[in-house]
Short mmCIF file of N, CA and C in Angstrom, two decimals:
data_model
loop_
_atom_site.label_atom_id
_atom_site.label_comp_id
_atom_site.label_asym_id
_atom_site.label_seq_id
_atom_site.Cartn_x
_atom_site.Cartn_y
_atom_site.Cartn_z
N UNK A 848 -25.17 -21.07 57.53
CA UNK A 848 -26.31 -20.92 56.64
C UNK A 848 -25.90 -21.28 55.22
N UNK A 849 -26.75 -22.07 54.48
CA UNK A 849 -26.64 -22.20 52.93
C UNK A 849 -26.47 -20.71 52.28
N UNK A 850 -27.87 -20.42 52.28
CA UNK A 850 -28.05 -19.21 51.43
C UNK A 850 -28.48 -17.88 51.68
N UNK A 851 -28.08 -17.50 52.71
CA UNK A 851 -28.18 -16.44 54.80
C UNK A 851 -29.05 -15.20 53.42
N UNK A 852 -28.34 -14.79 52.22
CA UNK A 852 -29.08 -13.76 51.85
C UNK A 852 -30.54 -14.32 50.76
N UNK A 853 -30.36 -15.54 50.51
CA UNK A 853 -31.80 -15.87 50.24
C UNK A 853 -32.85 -16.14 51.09
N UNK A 854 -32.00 -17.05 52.05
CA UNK A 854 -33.39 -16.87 53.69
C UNK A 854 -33.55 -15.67 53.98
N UNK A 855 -32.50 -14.59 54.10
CA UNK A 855 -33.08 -13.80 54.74
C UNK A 855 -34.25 -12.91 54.24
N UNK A 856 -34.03 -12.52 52.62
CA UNK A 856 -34.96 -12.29 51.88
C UNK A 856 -36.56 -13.10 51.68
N UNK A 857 -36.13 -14.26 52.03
CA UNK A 857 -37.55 -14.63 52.24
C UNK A 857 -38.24 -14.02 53.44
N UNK A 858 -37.45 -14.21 54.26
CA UNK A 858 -37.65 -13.92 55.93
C UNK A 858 -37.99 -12.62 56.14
N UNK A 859 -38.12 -11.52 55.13
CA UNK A 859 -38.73 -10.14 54.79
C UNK A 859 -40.09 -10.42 54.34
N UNK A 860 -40.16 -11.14 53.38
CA UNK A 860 -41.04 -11.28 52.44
C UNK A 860 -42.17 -11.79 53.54
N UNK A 861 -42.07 -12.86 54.13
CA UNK A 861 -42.28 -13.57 54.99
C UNK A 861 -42.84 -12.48 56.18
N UNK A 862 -41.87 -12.15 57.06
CA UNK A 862 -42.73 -11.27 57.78
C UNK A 862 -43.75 -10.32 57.55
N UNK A 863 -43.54 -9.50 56.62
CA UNK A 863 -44.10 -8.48 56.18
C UNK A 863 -45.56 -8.97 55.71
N UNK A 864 -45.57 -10.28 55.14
CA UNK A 864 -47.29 -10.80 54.83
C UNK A 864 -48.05 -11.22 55.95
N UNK A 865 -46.89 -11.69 57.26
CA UNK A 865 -47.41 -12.07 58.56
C UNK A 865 -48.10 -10.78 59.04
N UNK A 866 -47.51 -9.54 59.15
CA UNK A 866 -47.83 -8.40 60.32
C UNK A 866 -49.00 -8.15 59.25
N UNK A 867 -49.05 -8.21 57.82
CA UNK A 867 -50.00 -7.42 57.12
C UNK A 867 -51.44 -8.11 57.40
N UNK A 868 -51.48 -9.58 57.43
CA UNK A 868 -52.87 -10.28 58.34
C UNK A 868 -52.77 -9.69 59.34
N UNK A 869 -52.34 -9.58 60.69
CA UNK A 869 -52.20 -9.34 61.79
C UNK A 869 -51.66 -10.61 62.96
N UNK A 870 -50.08 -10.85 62.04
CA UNK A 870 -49.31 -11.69 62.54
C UNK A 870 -49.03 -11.10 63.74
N UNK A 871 -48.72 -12.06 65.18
CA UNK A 871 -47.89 -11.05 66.13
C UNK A 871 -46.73 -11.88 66.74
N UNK A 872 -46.14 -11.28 67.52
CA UNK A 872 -44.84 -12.16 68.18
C UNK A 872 -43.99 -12.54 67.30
N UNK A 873 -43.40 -11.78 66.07
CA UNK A 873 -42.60 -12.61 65.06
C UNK A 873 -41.09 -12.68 65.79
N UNK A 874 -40.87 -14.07 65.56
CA UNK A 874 -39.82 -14.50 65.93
C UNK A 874 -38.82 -15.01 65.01
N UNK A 875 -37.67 -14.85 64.82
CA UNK A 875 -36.92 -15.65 63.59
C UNK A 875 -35.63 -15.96 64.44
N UNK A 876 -35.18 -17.70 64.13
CA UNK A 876 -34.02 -17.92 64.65
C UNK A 876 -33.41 -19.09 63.72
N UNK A 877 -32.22 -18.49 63.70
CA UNK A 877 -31.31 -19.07 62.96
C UNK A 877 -30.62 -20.60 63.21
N UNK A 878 -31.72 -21.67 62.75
CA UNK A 878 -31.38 -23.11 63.19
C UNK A 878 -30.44 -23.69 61.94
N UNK A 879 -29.61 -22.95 61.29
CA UNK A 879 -28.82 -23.78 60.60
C UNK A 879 -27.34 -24.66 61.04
N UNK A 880 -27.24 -24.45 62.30
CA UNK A 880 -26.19 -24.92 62.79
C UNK A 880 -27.08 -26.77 63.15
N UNK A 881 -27.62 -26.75 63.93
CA UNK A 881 -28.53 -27.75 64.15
C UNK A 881 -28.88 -28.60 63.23
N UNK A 882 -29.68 -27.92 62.29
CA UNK A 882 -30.48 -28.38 60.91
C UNK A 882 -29.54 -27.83 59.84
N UNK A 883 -28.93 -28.88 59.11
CA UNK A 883 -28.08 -27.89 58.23
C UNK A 883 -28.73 -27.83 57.05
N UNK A 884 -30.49 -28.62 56.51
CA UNK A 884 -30.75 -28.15 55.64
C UNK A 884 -31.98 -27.38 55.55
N UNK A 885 -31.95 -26.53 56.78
CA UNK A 885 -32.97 -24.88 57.04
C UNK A 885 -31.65 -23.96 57.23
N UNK A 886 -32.27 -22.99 56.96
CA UNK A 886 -31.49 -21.62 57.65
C UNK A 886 -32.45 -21.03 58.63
N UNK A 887 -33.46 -20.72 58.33
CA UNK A 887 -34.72 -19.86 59.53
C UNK A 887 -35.37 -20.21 59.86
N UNK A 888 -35.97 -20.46 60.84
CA UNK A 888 -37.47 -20.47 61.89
C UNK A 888 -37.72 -19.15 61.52
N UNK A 889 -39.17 -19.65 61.03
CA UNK A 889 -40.30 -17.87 61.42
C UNK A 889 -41.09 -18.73 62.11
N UNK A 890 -41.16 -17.63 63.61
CA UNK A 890 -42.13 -18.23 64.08
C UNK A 890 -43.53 -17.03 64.10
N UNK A 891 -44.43 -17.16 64.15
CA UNK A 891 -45.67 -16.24 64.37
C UNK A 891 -46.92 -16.76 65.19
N UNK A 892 -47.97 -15.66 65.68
CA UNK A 892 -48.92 -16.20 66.47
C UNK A 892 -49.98 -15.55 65.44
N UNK A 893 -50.98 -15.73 65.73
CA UNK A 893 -52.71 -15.59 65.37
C UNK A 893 -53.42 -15.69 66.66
N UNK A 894 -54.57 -14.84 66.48
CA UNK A 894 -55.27 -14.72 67.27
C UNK A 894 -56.76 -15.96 67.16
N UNK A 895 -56.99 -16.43 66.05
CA UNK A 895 -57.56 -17.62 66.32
C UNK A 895 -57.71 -17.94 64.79
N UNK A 896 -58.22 -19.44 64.64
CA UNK A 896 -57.96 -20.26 63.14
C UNK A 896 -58.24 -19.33 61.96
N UNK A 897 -59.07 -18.67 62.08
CA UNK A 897 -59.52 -17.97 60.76
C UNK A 897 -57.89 -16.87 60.89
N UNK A 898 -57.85 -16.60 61.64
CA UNK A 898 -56.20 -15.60 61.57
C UNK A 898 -55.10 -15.93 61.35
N UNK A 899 -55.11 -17.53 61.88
CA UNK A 899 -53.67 -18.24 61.13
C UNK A 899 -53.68 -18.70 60.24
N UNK A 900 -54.90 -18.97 59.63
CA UNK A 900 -55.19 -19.77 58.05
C UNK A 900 -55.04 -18.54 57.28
N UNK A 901 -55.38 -17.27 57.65
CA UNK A 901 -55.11 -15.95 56.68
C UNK A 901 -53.80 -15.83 56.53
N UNK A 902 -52.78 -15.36 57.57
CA UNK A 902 -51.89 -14.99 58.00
C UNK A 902 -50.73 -16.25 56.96
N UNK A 903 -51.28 -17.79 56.97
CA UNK A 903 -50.31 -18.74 56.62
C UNK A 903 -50.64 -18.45 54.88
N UNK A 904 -51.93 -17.83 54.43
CA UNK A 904 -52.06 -17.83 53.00
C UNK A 904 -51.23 -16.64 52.60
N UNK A 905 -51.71 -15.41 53.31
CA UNK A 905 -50.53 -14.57 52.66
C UNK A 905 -48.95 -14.65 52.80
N UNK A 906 -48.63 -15.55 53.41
CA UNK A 906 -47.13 -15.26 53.40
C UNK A 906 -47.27 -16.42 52.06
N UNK A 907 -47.48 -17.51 52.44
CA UNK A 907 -47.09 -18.44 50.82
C UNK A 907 -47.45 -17.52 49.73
N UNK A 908 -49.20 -16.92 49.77
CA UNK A 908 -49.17 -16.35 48.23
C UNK A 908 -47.56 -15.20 48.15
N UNK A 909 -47.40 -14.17 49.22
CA UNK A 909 -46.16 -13.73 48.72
C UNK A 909 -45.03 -14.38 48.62
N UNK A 910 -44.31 -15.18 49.47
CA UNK A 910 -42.92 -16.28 48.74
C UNK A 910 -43.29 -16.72 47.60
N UNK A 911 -44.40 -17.41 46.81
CA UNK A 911 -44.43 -17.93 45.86
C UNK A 911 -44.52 -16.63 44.60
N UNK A 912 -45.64 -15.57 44.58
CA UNK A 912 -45.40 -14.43 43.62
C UNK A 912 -44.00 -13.55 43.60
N UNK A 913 -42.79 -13.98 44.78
CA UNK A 913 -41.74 -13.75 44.72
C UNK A 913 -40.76 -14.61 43.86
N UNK A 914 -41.61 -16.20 43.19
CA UNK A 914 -40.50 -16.73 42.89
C UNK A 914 -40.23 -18.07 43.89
N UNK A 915 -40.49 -18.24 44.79
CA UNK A 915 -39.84 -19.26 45.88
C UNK A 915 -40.87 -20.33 45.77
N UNK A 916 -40.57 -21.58 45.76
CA UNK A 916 -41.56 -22.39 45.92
C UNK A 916 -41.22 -23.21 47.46
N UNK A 917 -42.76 -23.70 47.64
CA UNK A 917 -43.30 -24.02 48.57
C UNK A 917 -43.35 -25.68 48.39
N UNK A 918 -41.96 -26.68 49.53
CA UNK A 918 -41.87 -27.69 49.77
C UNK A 918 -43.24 -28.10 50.07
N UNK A 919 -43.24 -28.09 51.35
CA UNK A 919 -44.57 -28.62 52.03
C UNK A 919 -45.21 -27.69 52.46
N UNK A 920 -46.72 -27.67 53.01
CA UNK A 920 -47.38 -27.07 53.95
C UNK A 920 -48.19 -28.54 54.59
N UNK A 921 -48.18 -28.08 56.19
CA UNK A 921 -49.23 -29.24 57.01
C UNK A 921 -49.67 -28.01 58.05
N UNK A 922 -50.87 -28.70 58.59
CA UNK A 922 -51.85 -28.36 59.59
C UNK A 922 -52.97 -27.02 58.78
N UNK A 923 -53.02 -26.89 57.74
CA UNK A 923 -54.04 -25.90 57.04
C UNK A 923 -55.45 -26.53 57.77
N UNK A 924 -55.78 -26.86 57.24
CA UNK A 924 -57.21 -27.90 57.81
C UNK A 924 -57.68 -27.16 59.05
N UNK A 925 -56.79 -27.57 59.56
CA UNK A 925 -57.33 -27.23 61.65
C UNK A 925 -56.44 -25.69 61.57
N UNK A 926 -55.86 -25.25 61.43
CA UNK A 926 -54.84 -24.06 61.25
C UNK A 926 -54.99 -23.25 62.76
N UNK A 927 -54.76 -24.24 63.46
CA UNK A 927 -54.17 -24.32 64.86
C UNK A 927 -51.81 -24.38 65.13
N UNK A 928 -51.98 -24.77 64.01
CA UNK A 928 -50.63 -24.74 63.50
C UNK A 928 -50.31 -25.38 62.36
N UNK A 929 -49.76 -24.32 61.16
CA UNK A 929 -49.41 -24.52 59.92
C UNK A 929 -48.01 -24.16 59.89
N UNK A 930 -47.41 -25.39 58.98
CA UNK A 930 -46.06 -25.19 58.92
C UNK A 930 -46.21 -25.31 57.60
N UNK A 931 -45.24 -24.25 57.42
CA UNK A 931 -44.64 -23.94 55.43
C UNK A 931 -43.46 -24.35 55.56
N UNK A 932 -42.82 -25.29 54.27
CA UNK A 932 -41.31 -25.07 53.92
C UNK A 932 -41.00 -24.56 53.13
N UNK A 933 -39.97 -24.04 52.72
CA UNK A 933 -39.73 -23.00 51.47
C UNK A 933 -38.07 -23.16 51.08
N UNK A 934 -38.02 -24.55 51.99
CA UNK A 934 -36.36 -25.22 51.73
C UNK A 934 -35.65 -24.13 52.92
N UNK A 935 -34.88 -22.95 52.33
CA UNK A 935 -34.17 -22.15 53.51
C UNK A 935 -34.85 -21.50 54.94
N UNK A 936 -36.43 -21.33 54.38
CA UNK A 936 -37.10 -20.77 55.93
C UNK A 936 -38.27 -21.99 55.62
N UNK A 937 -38.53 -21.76 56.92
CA UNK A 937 -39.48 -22.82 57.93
C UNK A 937 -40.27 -21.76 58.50
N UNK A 938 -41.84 -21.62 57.74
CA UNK A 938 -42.64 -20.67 58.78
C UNK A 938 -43.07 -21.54 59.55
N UNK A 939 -43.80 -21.26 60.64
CA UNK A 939 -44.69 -22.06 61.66
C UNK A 939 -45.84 -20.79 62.18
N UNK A 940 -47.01 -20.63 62.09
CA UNK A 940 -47.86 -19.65 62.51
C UNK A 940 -48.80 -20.87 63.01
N UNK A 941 -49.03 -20.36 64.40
CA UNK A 941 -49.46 -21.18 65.87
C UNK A 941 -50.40 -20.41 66.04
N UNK A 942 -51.74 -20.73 66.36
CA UNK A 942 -52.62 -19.73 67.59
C UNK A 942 -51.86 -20.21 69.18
N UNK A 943 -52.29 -18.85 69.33
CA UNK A 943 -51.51 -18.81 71.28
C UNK A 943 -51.64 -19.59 71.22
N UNK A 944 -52.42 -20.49 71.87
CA UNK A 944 -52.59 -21.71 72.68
C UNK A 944 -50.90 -22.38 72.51
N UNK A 945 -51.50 -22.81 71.09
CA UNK A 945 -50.38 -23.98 70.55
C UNK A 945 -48.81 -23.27 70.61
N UNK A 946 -48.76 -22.00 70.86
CA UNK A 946 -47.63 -21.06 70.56
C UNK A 946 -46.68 -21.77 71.93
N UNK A 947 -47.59 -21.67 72.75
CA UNK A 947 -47.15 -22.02 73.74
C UNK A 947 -46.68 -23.02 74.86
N UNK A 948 -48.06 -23.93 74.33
CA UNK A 948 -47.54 -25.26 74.55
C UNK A 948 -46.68 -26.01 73.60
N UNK A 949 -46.27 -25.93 72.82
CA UNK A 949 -45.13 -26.71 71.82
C UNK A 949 -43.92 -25.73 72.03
N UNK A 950 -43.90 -24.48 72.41
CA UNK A 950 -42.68 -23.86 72.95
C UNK A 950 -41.41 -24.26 72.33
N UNK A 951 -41.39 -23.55 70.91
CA UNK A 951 -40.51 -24.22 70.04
C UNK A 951 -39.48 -23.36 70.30
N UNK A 952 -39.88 -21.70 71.09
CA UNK A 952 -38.25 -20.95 71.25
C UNK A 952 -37.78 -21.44 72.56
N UNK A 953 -38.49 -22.31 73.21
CA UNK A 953 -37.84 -23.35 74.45
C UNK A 953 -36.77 -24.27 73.64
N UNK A 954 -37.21 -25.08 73.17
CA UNK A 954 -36.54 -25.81 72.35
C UNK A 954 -35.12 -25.43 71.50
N UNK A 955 -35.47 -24.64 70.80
CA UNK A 955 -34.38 -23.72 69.88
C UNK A 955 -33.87 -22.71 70.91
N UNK A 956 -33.73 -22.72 72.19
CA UNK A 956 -33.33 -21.29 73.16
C UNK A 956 -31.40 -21.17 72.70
N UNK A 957 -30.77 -22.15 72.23
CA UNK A 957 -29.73 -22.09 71.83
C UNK A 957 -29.62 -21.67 70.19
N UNK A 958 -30.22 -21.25 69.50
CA UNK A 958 -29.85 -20.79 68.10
C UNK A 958 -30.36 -19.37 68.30
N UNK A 959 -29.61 -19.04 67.32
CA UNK A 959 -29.22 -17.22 67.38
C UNK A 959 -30.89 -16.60 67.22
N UNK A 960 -30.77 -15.67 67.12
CA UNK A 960 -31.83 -14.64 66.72
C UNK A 960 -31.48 -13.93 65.56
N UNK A 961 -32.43 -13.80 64.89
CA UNK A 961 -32.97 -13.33 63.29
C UNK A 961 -33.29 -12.07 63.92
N UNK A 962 -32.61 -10.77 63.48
CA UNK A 962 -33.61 -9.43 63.65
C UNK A 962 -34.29 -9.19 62.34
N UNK A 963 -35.67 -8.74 62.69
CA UNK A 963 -36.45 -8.98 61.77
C UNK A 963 -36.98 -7.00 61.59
N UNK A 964 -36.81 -6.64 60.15
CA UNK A 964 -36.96 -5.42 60.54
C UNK A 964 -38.00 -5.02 59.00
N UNK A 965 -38.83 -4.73 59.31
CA UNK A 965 -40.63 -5.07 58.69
C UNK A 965 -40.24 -3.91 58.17
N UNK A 966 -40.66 -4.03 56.74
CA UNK A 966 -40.82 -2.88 55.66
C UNK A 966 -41.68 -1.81 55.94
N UNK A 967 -40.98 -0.45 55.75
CA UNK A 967 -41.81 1.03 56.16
C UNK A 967 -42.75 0.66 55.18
N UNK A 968 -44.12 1.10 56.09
CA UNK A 968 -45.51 0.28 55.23
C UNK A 968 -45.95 -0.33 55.47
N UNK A 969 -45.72 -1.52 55.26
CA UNK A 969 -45.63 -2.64 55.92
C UNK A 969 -47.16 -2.65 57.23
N UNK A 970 -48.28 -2.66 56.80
CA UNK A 970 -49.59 -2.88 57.49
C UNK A 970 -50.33 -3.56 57.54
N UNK A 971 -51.22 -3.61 58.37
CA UNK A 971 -52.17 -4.79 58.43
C UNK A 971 -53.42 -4.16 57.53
N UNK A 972 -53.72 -5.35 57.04
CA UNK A 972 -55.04 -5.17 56.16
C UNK A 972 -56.05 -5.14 56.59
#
């Protein structure tokens, strides 16, 4: 990892805005061996577009009122799947469907696991 305690701090920040929409399935895995210029996959699900387009706004508005800026974002529009960069983490928030057919922890089944441990509080809105 580049910067294991700046990803991972995002990767708080990050979850914690996911579960507070009503992110589910958070997944985080550590693709910096692979990709040496990410440290994290967040992965997350939504229950349908209006939930992943929420779910993908609050985590950017919090990384960014934290300070972190935001490389890219794609798939907002259809928000069937939106990917954020934030340079060290890589969110991806999927509705099922897409969660599943692009099966990205198929893919990544060889990079570690991120324990992800959500701030006491830490609720859905």
């Amino acid at each position: 990892m580049q910067s294991p305690e700046n990803a991972e701090a995002m990767l708080q920040i990050a979850a914690d805005a996911a579960v507070s929409k009503g992110g589910e399935d958070l997944v985080a895995l550590n693709v910096s061996e692979p990709l040496p210029l990410v440290d994290i996959f967040l992965l997350v699900t939504g229950n349908s577009e209006r939930n992943v387009a929420a779910i993908a706004d609050e985590i950017e508005d919090r990384l960014v009122a934290a300070g972190h800026k935001r490389v890219r974002r794609e798939g907002r529009a259809e928000a069937r799947w939106v990917l954020m960069d934030f340079g060290d983490l890589i969110v991806h928030v999927f509705h099922g469907e897409e969660r599943v057919y692009y099966g990205l922890e198929r893919l990544w089944k060889d990079c570690p696991v991120v324990p992800i441990e959500l701030t006491e509080g830490a609720e859905r809105s």
